XYZ file of C-alpha atoms in Angstrom:
68
model
C 106.038 105.994 115.271
C 108.369 106.010 112.288
C 107.354 105.507 108.658
C 110.197 104.503 106.347
C 110.371 103.829 102.619
C 113.491 102.178 101.225
C 114.534 100.093 98.256
C 113.184 96.540 98.509
C 115.361 93.446 98.257
C 114.311 93.099 94.613
C 114.814 96.810 93.953
C 117.619 98.319 91.875
C 121.294 98.033 92.806
C 121.855 101.656 91.812
C 119.724 104.799 91.583
C 120.762 108.098 89.992
C 124.249 106.651 89.548
C 124.674 105.807 93.251
C 124.851 102.425 94.976
C 121.847 101.752 97.204
C 121.157 99.499 100.162
C 118.098 97.273 99.830
C 115.982 96.044 102.742
C 113.210 93.675 103.671
C 110.982 94.761 106.556
C 112.840 92.309 108.794
C 116.342 93.463 107.841
C 115.370 97.122 108.282
C 113.892 96.402 111.711
C 117.074 94.526 112.705
C 119.123 97.661 111.975
C 116.976 99.641 114.436
C 117.468 97.177 117.287
C 115.434 94.949 119.569
C 113.492 97.769 121.228
C 111.662 98.506 117.946
C 108.511 96.700 116.802
C 107.180 96.356 113.244
C 103.519 97.431 113.043
C 102.986 97.113 109.279
C 104.923 96.705 106.060
C 104.351 96.375 102.342
C 106.315 96.113 99.140
C 105.185 98.511 96.419
C 106.152 98.953 92.772
C 107.027 102.579 92.014
C 107.018 103.758 88.412
C 109.724 106.317 87.693
C 109.239 109.265 85.313
C 111.258 107.197 82.789
C 108.677 104.387 82.966
C 110.997 102.028 84.854
C 109.654 100.060 87.805
C 111.463 100.125 91.156
C 110.383 98.072 94.161
C 110.176 99.776 97.573
C 109.644 98.458 101.094
C 107.436 100.588 103.346
C 107.449 100.041 107.128
C 105.712 101.503 110.129
C 107.666 100.860 113.319
C 107.388 101.991 116.924
C 109.733 101.951 119.866
C 108.622 99.618 122.645
C 107.850 101.129 126.016
C 110.610 100.694 128.558
C 109.943 97.991 131.141
C 111.459 99.057 134.481
C-alpha cells in the first residue's frame, strides 16, 4: 500500500517559490501505471500557517498481484 498527498488540480501553481505539479486521483494513478489500483481518494483543504487555503489530493493505492 502507498499513501500519497499531492497538490490537487485546483491547488496552487507555486509553493514556497517553486513550481508544483497538480494531480487528480486519476492522473496520479496513471503516472504509476496499469498494475496499480486506487483504493480511496479525497480532496482536502489545508490551511497554511499564513491562513491561506491550499487544496490537496490524498490517495491510497496498491499494486495488483501478478497473474501468471
